[in-house]
């Protein structure tokens, strides 16, 4: 193992011990943000410290921040969604951007199911009613057995959700342009999103945010869902046109929504979503169980150390693999 000292910048106040211990054993100097720091602090540290690697959490890692750090060699997301990282700016400098696929899949799948049950049976609303001294016995919940679950994106999270919902007696259909065949028996893989929507009594989103998926569910597409459908979003809030979603919920076209992600986070106090009784909201914590955080921390640390020590991890973890070809040290095989 190389004895060269590296500086690793974690854009958060802490990193789970599974990752922090890997960095410590490698002799890395680790810089953390202070609690309450924002994207401005990220840019300041990148411009003033000899950062070799960044482990990126949720704050923006901008083109300016990347350009201001001449020592930067590698970036890893602590997770899989890279919408907060300017991947193009990194690629222009030949800097690989890695992710930790599958590390939080089980946690996100379980949150998806929790939101689904809560939305279908109005659990959060009834809990608030009972705590407020009102015995409001809502009896308009949706029984999921016999209904059709539509999955947009059918990776590791979607596959786990599909298997549980099949066990409940639901039919499952999915759309994922990256797949040619369904990896889960009994799941019907459809050719387009518009083909999936009319079938989906429940629609669950599991896609990254990019130019193809931003506001993917607009007024027209929400209208294609069956009357009384449920929407679950544990992907990214910007995938949904939120004003259109609010109107669909107010009108009763949608029975309910369960949202772990919103277009603006933290959710503004005056958000129309927060005023709707048929919406269940959680603060983007689907992948934030201790088990998932540990797996993501270890994966992110392994990603950056592998690159810095000349033994890169598998190219499948890199979201801009074209930059790997310019580095003679890259073998294309996992360390």
mmCIF file of C-alpha atoms in Angstrom:
data_model
loop_
_atom_site.group_PDB
_atom_site.id
_atom_site.type_symbol
_atom_site.label_atom_id
_atom_site.label_comp_id
_atom_site.label_asym_id
_atom_site.label_seq_id
_atom_site.Cartn_x
_atom_site.Cartn_y
_atom_site.Cartn_z
ATOM 1 C CA UNK A 1 0.000 0.000 0.000
ATOM 2 C CA UNK A 2 1.227 3.477 -0.818
ATOM 3 C CA UNK A 3 2.495 5.497 2.149
ATOM 4 C CA UNK A 4 1.829 8.826 0.435
ATOM 5 C CA UNK A 5 -0.337 11.124 2.536
ATOM 6 C CA UNK A 6 -3.601 12.177 0.916
ATOM 7 C CA UNK A 7 -6.058 14.905 1.817
ATOM 8 C CA UNK A 8 -9.688 13.781 1.583
ATOM 9 C CA UNK A 9 -12.491 16.322 1.920
ATOM 10 C CA UNK A 10 -15.854 15.004 3.169
ATOM 11 C CA UNK A 11 -18.604 17.500 2.395
ATOM 12 C CA UNK A 12 -20.434 16.763 5.641
ATOM 13 C CA UNK A 13 -19.654 17.057 9.365
ATOM 14 C CA UNK A 14 -18.951 13.348 9.734
ATOM 15 C CA UNK A 15 -18.451 10.022 7.996
ATOM 16 C CA UNK A 16 -19.471 6.632 9.373
ATOM 17 C CA UNK A 17 -16.607 4.822 11.088
ATOM 18 C CA UNK A 18 -16.550 2.146 8.371
ATOM 19 C CA UNK A 19 -15.276 4.785 5.946
ATOM 20 C CA UNK A 20 -13.372 6.955 8.402
ATOM 21 C CA UNK A 21 -11.378 3.947 9.590
ATOM 22 C CA UNK A 22 -10.360 3.055 6.025
ATOM 23 C CA UNK A 23 -9.103 6.593 5.493
ATOM 24 C CA UNK A 24 -7.258 6.579 8.816
ATOM 25 C CA UNK A 25 -5.507 3.296 8.039
ATOM 26 C CA UNK A 26 -4.372 4.777 4.734
ATOM 27 C CA UNK A 27 -2.854 7.722 6.589
ATOM 28 C CA UNK A 28 -5.186 10.209 4.952
ATOM 29 C CA UNK A 29 -5.735 13.683 6.303
ATOM 30 C CA UNK A 30 -9.502 14.175 6.404
ATOM 31 C CA UNK A 31 -11.275 17.539 6.307
ATOM 32 C CA UNK A 32 -14.922 17.739 7.376
ATOM 33 C CA UNK A 33 -17.406 20.560 7.120
ATOM 34 C CA UNK A 34 -18.617 22.194 10.301
ATOM 35 C CA UNK A 35 -22.297 21.665 11.175
ATOM 36 C CA UNK A 36 -24.383 24.210 9.321
ATOM 37 C CA UNK A 37 -21.818 24.843 6.579
ATOM 38 C CA UNK A 38 -23.200 25.339 3.089
ATOM 39 C CA UNK A 39 -22.012 25.087 -0.526
ATOM 40 C CA UNK A 40 -20.066 28.306 -0.028
ATOM 41 C CA UNK A 41 -17.936 26.577 2.583
ATOM 42 C CA UNK A 42 -17.338 23.732 0.145
ATOM 43 C CA UNK A 43 -16.007 26.206 -2.434
ATOM 44 C CA UNK A 44 -13.825 27.960 0.165
ATOM 45 C CA UNK A 45 -12.182 24.741 1.322
ATOM 46 C CA UNK A 46 -11.637 23.527 -2.229
ATOM 47 C CA UNK A 47 -9.892 26.821 -3.059
ATOM 48 C CA UNK A 48 -7.651 26.904 0.004
ATOM 49 C CA UNK A 49 -6.765 23.297 0.850
ATOM 50 C CA UNK A 50 -4.654 20.757 -1.103
ATOM 51 C CA UNK A 51 -7.578 18.386 -1.569
ATOM 52 C CA UNK A 52 -6.752 15.154 -3.411
ATOM 53 C CA UNK A 53 -10.206 13.582 -3.166
ATOM 54 C CA UNK A 54 -13.750 14.565 -2.310
ATOM 55 C CA UNK A 55 -16.387 12.345 -0.736
ATOM 56 C CA UNK A 56 -19.537 14.218 -1.677
ATOM 57 C CA UNK A 57 -22.707 14.073 0.382
ATOM 58 C CA UNK A 58 -25.674 16.325 -0.478
ATOM 59 C CA UNK A 59 -24.214 19.824 -0.836
ATOM 60 C CA UNK A 60 -23.421 21.129 -4.298
ATOM 61 C CA UNK A 61 -19.955 20.409 -5.662
ATOM 62 C CA UNK A 62 -19.919 23.067 -8.349
ATOM 63 C CA UNK A 63 -17.794 23.611 -11.441
ATOM 64 C CA UNK A 64 -16.248 26.582 -9.645
ATOM 65 C CA UNK A 65 -15.289 24.449 -6.649
ATOM 66 C CA UNK A 66 -13.768 21.785 -8.881
ATOM 67 C CA UNK A 67 -11.869 24.316 -10.993
ATOM 68 C CA UNK A 68 -10.489 26.082 -7.912
ATOM 69 C CA UNK A 69 -8.711 22.978 -6.613
ATOM 70 C CA UNK A 70 -5.665 22.115 -8.773
ATOM 71 C CA UNK A 71 -4.731 19.106 -6.619
ATOM 72 C CA UNK A 72 -8.091 17.335 -7.012
ATOM 73 C CA UNK A 73 -7.750 13.854 -8.506
ATOM 74 C CA UNK A 74 -10.944 11.902 -7.745
ATOM 75 C CA UNK A 75 -14.510 12.355 -6.474
ATOM 76 C CA UNK A 76 -16.860 9.799 -4.970
ATOM 77 C CA UNK A 77 -20.504 10.308 -4.168
ATOM 78 C CA UNK A 78 -21.627 8.953 -0.826
ATOM 79 C CA UNK A 79 -24.539 7.232 -2.572
ATOM 80 C CA UNK A 80 -25.573 7.036 -6.211
ATOM 81 C CA UNK A 81 -27.298 10.289 -7.201
ATOM 82 C CA UNK A 82 -24.775 12.733 -8.681
ATOM 83 C CA UNK A 83 -27.115 15.628 -9.500
ATOM 84 C CA UNK A 84 -25.293 17.763 -6.898
ATOM 85 C CA UNK A 85 -21.902 17.192 -8.582
ATOM 86 C CA UNK A 86 -20.844 18.963 -11.774
ATOM 87 C CA UNK A 87 -19.747 15.763 -13.492
ATOM 88 C CA UNK A 88 -19.008 17.584 -16.761
ATOM 89 C CA UNK A 89 -16.578 19.926 -15.000
ATOM 90 C CA UNK A 90 -14.857 16.967 -13.371
ATOM 91 C CA UNK A 91 -14.650 15.118 -16.659
ATOM 92 C CA UNK A 92 -13.149 18.120 -18.404
ATOM 93 C CA UNK A 93 -10.260 17.884 -15.936
ATOM 94 C CA UNK A 94 -9.955 14.123 -16.312
ATOM 95 C CA UNK A 95 -11.278 13.546 -12.801
ATOM 96 C CA UNK A 96 -13.315 10.349 -12.337
ATOM 97 C CA UNK A 97 -16.569 10.528 -10.381
ATOM 98 C CA UNK A 98 -17.473 7.324 -8.574
ATOM 99 C CA UNK A 99 -20.660 6.169 -6.822
ATOM 100 C CA UNK A 100 -21.529 3.427 -4.332
ATOM 101 C CA UNK A 101 -24.184 1.359 -6.144
ATOM 102 C CA UNK A 102 -26.354 -0.886 -4.030
ATOM 103 C CA UNK A 103 -25.010 0.354 -0.709
ATOM 104 C CA UNK A 104 -28.316 1.886 0.354
ATOM 105 C CA UNK A 105 -30.668 -0.151 -1.845
ATOM 106 C CA UNK A 106 -32.253 -2.134 0.975
ATOM 107 C CA UNK A 107 -32.846 0.950 3.121
ATOM 108 C CA UNK A 108 -34.405 2.901 0.247
ATOM 109 C CA UNK A 109 -36.577 -0.078 -0.689
ATOM 110 C CA UNK A 110 -37.866 -0.360 2.880
ATOM 111 C CA UNK A 111 -38.601 3.383 3.014
ATOM 112 C CA UNK A 112 -40.483 3.051 -0.270
ATOM 113 C CA UNK A 113 -42.648 0.348 1.235
ATOM 114 C CA UNK A 114 -43.182 2.335 4.422
ATOM 115 C CA UNK A 115 -44.373 5.359 2.448
ATOM 116 C CA UNK A 116 -46.598 3.127 0.339
ATOM 117 C CA UNK A 117 -48.374 1.621 3.352
ATOM 118 C CA UNK A 118 -48.687 5.002 5.072
ATOM 119 C CA UNK A 119 -50.120 6.652 1.956
ATOM 120 C CA UNK A 120 -52.500 3.819 1.144
ATOM 121 C CA UNK A 121 -53.988 3.723 4.669
ATOM 122 C CA UNK A 122 -53.589 7.386 5.736
ATOM 123 C CA UNK A 123 -51.492 6.285 8.694
ATOM 124 C CA UNK A 124 -49.736 9.609 9.316
ATOM 125 C CA UNK A 125 -53.021 11.534 9.213
ATOM 126 C CA UNK A 126 -54.754 9.179 11.631
ATOM 127 C CA UNK A 127 -51.777 9.252 13.980
ATOM 128 C CA UNK A 128 -51.987 13.057 14.092
ATOM 129 C CA UNK A 129 -55.757 12.890 14.669
ATOM 130 C CA UNK A 130 -55.465 10.493 17.605
ATOM 131 C CA UNK A 131 -52.671 12.559 19.167
ATOM 132 C CA UNK A 132 -54.901 15.605 18.773
ATOM 133 C CA UNK A 133 -57.688 13.956 20.754
ATOM 134 C CA UNK A 134 -59.836 13.088 17.740
ATOM 135 C CA UNK A 135 -60.909 9.484 17.161
ATOM 136 C CA UNK A 136 -61.046 9.892 13.364
ATOM 137 C CA UNK A 137 -61.413 6.341 12.067
ATOM 138 C CA UNK A 138 -60.691 6.811 8.366
ATOM 139 C CA UNK A 139 -62.097 3.811 6.510
ATOM 140 C CA UNK A 140 -61.203 4.793 2.957
ATOM 141 C CA UNK A 141 -57.801 3.119 2.811
ATOM 142 C CA UNK A 142 -56.653 1.226 -0.262
ATOM 143 C CA UNK A 143 -56.028 -2.508 -0.016
ATOM 144 C CA UNK A 144 -52.992 -3.200 -2.156
ATOM 145 C CA UNK A 145 -53.545 -6.858 -2.987
ATOM 146 C CA UNK A 146 -54.788 -7.136 -6.558
ATOM 147 C CA UNK A 147 -53.525 -3.688 -7.506
ATOM 148 C CA UNK A 148 -50.758 -2.994 -10.029
ATOM 149 C CA UNK A 149 -47.459 -1.477 -8.980
ATOM 150 C CA UNK A 150 -45.663 0.487 -11.686
ATOM 151 C CA UNK A 151 -41.928 0.989 -11.213
ATOM 152 C CA UNK A 152 -40.077 3.709 -13.097
ATOM 153 C CA UNK A 153 -36.489 2.534 -12.954
ATOM 154 C CA UNK A 154 -35.870 -1.123 -12.181
ATOM 155 C CA UNK A 155 -32.472 -1.288 -10.541
ATOM 156 C CA UNK A 156 -31.610 -2.770 -7.169
ATOM 157 C CA UNK A 157 -34.162 -0.711 -5.218
ATOM 158 C CA UNK A 158 -37.015 -1.319 -7.641
ATOM 159 C CA UNK A 159 -36.289 -5.035 -7.753
ATOM 160 C CA UNK A 160 -36.485 -5.340 -3.967
ATOM 161 C CA UNK A 161 -39.753 -3.380 -3.877
ATOM 162 C CA UNK A 162 -41.172 -5.549 -6.652
ATOM 163 C CA UNK A 163 -40.502 -8.784 -4.783
ATOM 164 C CA UNK A 164 -42.203 -7.603 -1.598
ATOM 165 C CA UNK A 165 -45.206 -6.230 -3.493
ATOM 166 C CA UNK A 166 -45.572 -9.485 -5.402
ATOM 167 C CA UNK A 167 -45.729 -11.261 -2.046
ATOM 168 C CA UNK A 168 -48.591 -8.920 -1.083
ATOM 169 C CA UNK A 169 -50.525 -10.073 -4.122
ATOM 170 C CA UNK A 170 -49.806 -7.081 -6.342
ATOM 171 C CA UNK A 171 -49.126 -7.264 -10.051
ATOM 172 C CA UNK A 172 -45.875 -5.500 -10.989
ATOM 173 C CA UNK A 173 -44.873 -3.765 -14.203
ATOM 174 C CA UNK A 174 -41.759 -1.683 -14.828
ATOM 175 C CA UNK A 175 -40.153 0.693 -17.283
ATOM 176 C CA UNK A 176 -36.377 0.974 -17.495
ATOM 177 C CA UNK A 177 -34.739 1.870 -20.814
ATOM 178 C CA UNK A 178 -31.476 0.276 -19.665
ATOM 179 C CA UNK A 179 -33.018 -3.203 -19.475
ATOM 180 C CA UNK A 180 -33.920 -5.606 -22.247
ATOM 181 C CA UNK A 181 -35.544 -8.192 -20.008
ATOM 182 C CA UNK A 182 -36.951 -8.254 -16.484
ATOM 183 C CA UNK A 183 -34.480 -9.494 -13.846
ATOM 184 C CA UNK A 184 -37.399 -10.446 -11.571
ATOM 185 C CA UNK A 185 -39.733 -13.280 -12.531
ATOM 186 C CA UNK A 186 -43.327 -12.227 -13.018
ATOM 187 C CA UNK A 187 -42.568 -8.540 -13.591
ATOM 188 C CA UNK A 188 -43.717 -7.204 -16.940
ATOM 189 C CA UNK A 189 -41.138 -4.907 -18.526
ATOM 190 C CA UNK A 190 -42.805 -2.247 -20.677
ATOM 191 C CA UNK A 191 -41.351 -0.327 -23.591
ATOM 192 C CA UNK A 192 -42.246 3.195 -22.481
ATOM 193 C CA UNK A 193 -43.312 5.277 -19.511
ATOM 194 C CA UNK A 194 -46.527 6.273 -21.254
ATOM 195 C CA UNK A 195 -47.394 2.600 -21.657
ATOM 196 C CA UNK A 196 -46.831 2.002 -17.945
ATOM 197 C CA UNK A 197 -48.783 4.937 -16.503
ATOM 198 C CA UNK A 198 -52.387 3.832 -17.229
ATOM 199 C CA UNK A 199 -51.693 0.475 -15.544
ATOM 200 C CA UNK A 200 -50.172 1.822 -12.344
ATOM 201 C CA UNK A 201 -52.502 1.934 -9.345
ATOM 202 C CA UNK A 202 -49.271 2.714 -7.503
ATOM 203 C CA UNK A 203 -46.392 4.455 -9.269
ATOM 204 C CA UNK A 204 -42.992 4.356 -7.564
ATOM 205 C CA UNK A 205 -40.012 6.343 -8.866
ATOM 206 C CA UNK A 206 -36.455 4.988 -8.818
ATOM 207 C CA UNK A 207 -34.541 7.045 -11.382
ATOM 208 C CA UNK A 208 -31.602 9.458 -11.263
ATOM 209 C CA UNK A 209 -32.121 13.143 -11.914
ATOM 210 C CA UNK A 210 -30.865 14.178 -15.334
ATOM 211 C CA UNK A 211 -32.072 16.091 -18.381
ATOM 212 C CA UNK A 212 -34.277 13.172 -19.407
ATOM 213 C CA UNK A 213 -35.992 12.739 -16.035
ATOM 214 C CA UNK A 214 -36.359 16.322 -14.772
ATOM 215 C CA UNK A 215 -40.118 17.069 -14.515
ATOM 216 C CA UNK A 216 -40.724 13.706 -16.173
ATOM 217 C CA UNK A 217 -44.080 13.449 -14.396
ATOM 218 C CA UNK A 218 -45.884 16.575 -15.575
ATOM 219 C CA UNK A 219 -49.592 17.420 -15.733
ATOM 220 C CA UNK A 220 -50.207 15.287 -18.815
ATOM 221 C CA UNK A 221 -48.457 12.229 -17.457
ATOM 222 C CA UNK A 222 -50.036 12.466 -14.015
ATOM 223 C CA UNK A 223 -53.402 12.564 -15.781
ATOM 224 C CA UNK A 224 -52.591 9.218 -17.433
ATOM 225 C CA UNK A 225 -52.486 7.484 -14.049
ATOM 226 C CA UNK A 226 -55.690 5.706 -13.000
ATOM 227 C CA UNK A 227 -58.183 7.644 -10.873
ATOM 228 C CA UNK A 228 -57.223 7.204 -7.219
ATOM 229 C CA UNK A 229 -53.605 6.170 -7.886
ATOM 230 C CA UNK A 230 -50.803 6.579 -5.349
ATOM 231 C CA UNK A 231 -47.440 8.166 -6.163
ATOM 232 C CA UNK A 232 -44.293 7.249 -4.209
ATOM 233 C CA UNK A 233 -41.049 9.153 -4.753
ATOM 234 C CA UNK A 234 -37.798 8.098 -3.101
ATOM 235 C CA UNK A 235 -35.719 9.207 -6.101
ATOM 236 C CA UNK A 236 -35.360 12.978 -6.596
ATOM 237 C CA UNK A 237 -38.022 15.620 -6.073
ATOM 238 C CA UNK A 238 -37.282 17.373 -9.351
ATOM 239 C CA UNK A 239 -38.426 14.308 -11.289
ATOM 240 C CA UNK A 240 -41.997 15.424 -10.546
ATOM 241 C CA UNK A 241 -43.648 18.702 -11.554
ATOM 242 C CA UNK A 242 -44.686 19.645 -8.008
ATOM 243 C CA UNK A 243 -47.430 22.183 -8.871
ATOM 244 C CA UNK A 244 -48.987 19.550 -11.124
ATOM 245 C CA UNK A 245 -48.721 16.980 -8.330
ATOM 246 C CA UNK A 246 -50.377 19.332 -5.844
ATOM 247 C CA UNK A 247 -53.280 19.877 -8.234
ATOM 248 C CA UNK A 248 -53.691 16.133 -8.859
ATOM 249 C CA UNK A 249 -53.818 15.526 -5.107
ATOM 250 C CA UNK A 250 -56.221 18.389 -4.438
ATOM 251 C CA UNK A 251 -58.578 17.298 -7.187
ATOM 252 C CA UNK A 252 -58.705 13.721 -5.940
ATOM 253 C CA UNK A 253 -57.261 12.303 -9.140
ATOM 254 C CA UNK A 254 -54.497 10.911 -6.932
ATOM 255 C CA UNK A 255 -55.524 9.222 -3.695
ATOM 256 C CA UNK A 256 -52.242 10.066 -1.989
ATOM 257 C CA UNK A 257 -48.512 10.549 -2.337
ATOM 258 C CA UNK A 258 -45.570 9.425 -0.226
ATOM 259 C CA UNK A 259 -42.536 11.645 -0.746
ATOM 260 C CA UNK A 260 -39.056 11.264 0.686
ATOM 261 C CA UNK A 261 -37.686 13.830 -1.782
ATOM 262 C CA UNK A 262 -38.922 17.262 -2.836
ATOM 263 C CA UNK A 263 -37.839 19.794 -5.446
ATOM 264 C CA UNK A 264 -36.661 22.205 -2.723
ATOM 265 C CA UNK A 265 -35.017 20.771 0.385
ATOM 266 C CA UNK A 266 -35.506 21.471 3.233
ATOM 267 C CA UNK A 267 -39.188 21.775 2.380
ATOM 268 C CA UNK A 268 -40.304 25.419 2.744
ATOM 269 C CA UNK A 269 -42.729 26.022 5.595
ATOM 270 C CA UNK A 270 -45.287 27.425 3.160
ATOM 271 C CA UNK A 271 -45.090 24.493 0.744
ATOM 272 C CA UNK A 272 -48.462 23.448 -0.636
ATOM 273 C CA UNK A 273 -47.419 19.817 -0.170
ATOM 274 C CA UNK A 274 -47.176 20.256 3.592
ATOM 275 C CA UNK A 275 -50.780 21.508 3.737
ATOM 276 C CA UNK A 276 -52.275 18.462 2.009
ATOM 277 C CA UNK A 277 -53.707 15.755 4.299
ATOM 278 C CA UNK A 278 -53.165 13.044 1.672
ATOM 279 C CA UNK A 279 -49.396 13.487 1.489
ATOM 280 C CA UNK A 280 -46.859 11.642 3.662
ATOM 281 C CA UNK A 281 -43.540 13.483 3.900
ATOM 282 C CA UNK A 282 -40.115 12.385 5.132
ATOM 283 C CA UNK A 283 -36.917 14.497 4.977
ATOM 284 C CA UNK A 284 -34.867 12.619 2.328
ATOM 285 C CA UNK A 285 -33.745 9.845 4.661
ATOM 286 C CA UNK A 286 -34.579 6.774 2.586
ATOM 287 C CA UNK A 287 -30.945 5.723 2.402
ATOM 288 C CA UNK A 288 -29.930 7.022 5.823
ATOM 289 C CA UNK A 289 -30.183 4.066 8.158
ATOM 290 C CA UNK A 290 -26.974 3.300 10.090
ATOM 291 C CA UNK A 291 -26.457 0.182 7.961
ATOM 292 C CA UNK A 292 -26.795 2.103 4.695
ATOM 293 C CA UNK A 293 -24.629 4.999 5.894
ATOM 294 C CA UNK A 294 -21.914 2.544 6.893
ATOM 295 C CA UNK A 295 -21.999 0.807 3.525
ATOM 296 C CA UNK A 296 -21.932 4.086 1.596
ATOM 297 C CA UNK A 297 -19.084 5.463 3.714
ATOM 298 C CA UNK A 298 -16.983 2.344 3.222
ATOM 299 C CA UNK A 299 -17.741 2.279 -0.503
ATOM 300 C CA UNK A 300 -16.899 5.946 -0.999
ATOM 301 C CA UNK A 301 -13.648 5.643 0.942
ATOM 302 C CA UNK A 302 -12.666 2.563 -1.049
ATOM 303 C CA UNK A 303 -13.449 4.397 -4.285
ATOM 304 C CA UNK A 304 -11.166 7.359 -3.597
ATOM 305 C CA UNK A 305 -8.374 5.362 -1.970
ATOM 306 C CA UNK A 306 -8.370 2.873 -4.817
ATOM 307 C CA UNK A 307 -7.808 5.665 -7.312
ATOM 308 C CA UNK A 308 -5.208 7.507 -5.230
ATOM 309 C CA UNK A 309 -3.271 4.324 -4.516
ATOM 310 C CA UNK A 310 -3.201 3.218 -8.146
ATOM 311 C CA UNK A 311 -5.632 0.302 -7.834
ATOM 312 C CA UNK A 312 -8.960 1.668 -9.051
ATOM 313 C CA UNK A 313 -12.237 -0.050 -8.292
ATOM 314 C CA UNK A 314 -14.439 -1.413 -11.068
ATOM 315 C CA UNK A 315 -15.254 0.954 -13.928
ATOM 316 C CA UNK A 316 -18.940 0.165 -13.403
ATOM 317 C CA UNK A 317 -18.819 2.409 -10.333
ATOM 318 C CA UNK A 318 -17.674 5.395 -12.389
ATOM 319 C CA UNK A 319 -20.317 7.720 -13.871
ATOM 320 C CA UNK A 320 -17.868 9.271 -16.359
ATOM 321 C CA UNK A 321 -15.865 6.198 -17.420
ATOM 322 C CA UNK A 322 -14.560 7.946 -20.516
ATOM 323 C CA UNK A 323 -11.987 9.718 -18.330
ATOM 324 C CA UNK A 324 -10.531 6.387 -17.231
ATOM 325 C CA UNK A 325 -9.138 5.711 -20.681
ATOM 326 C CA UNK A 326 -6.734 8.638 -20.357
ATOM 327 C CA UNK A 327 -5.160 7.204 -17.209
ATOM 328 C CA UNK A 328 -2.619 4.464 -17.840
ATOM 329 C CA UNK A 329 -2.941 3.263 -14.246
ATOM 330 C CA UNK A 330 -6.521 2.140 -14.824
ATOM 331 C CA UNK A 331 -6.799 -1.566 -15.516
ATOM 332 C CA UNK A 332 -10.569 -1.809 -15.789
ATOM 333 C CA UNK A 333 -10.716 -4.508 -13.136
ATOM 334 C CA UNK A 334 -11.808 -4.175 -9.526
ATOM 335 C CA UNK A 335 -9.083 -3.960 -6.923
#
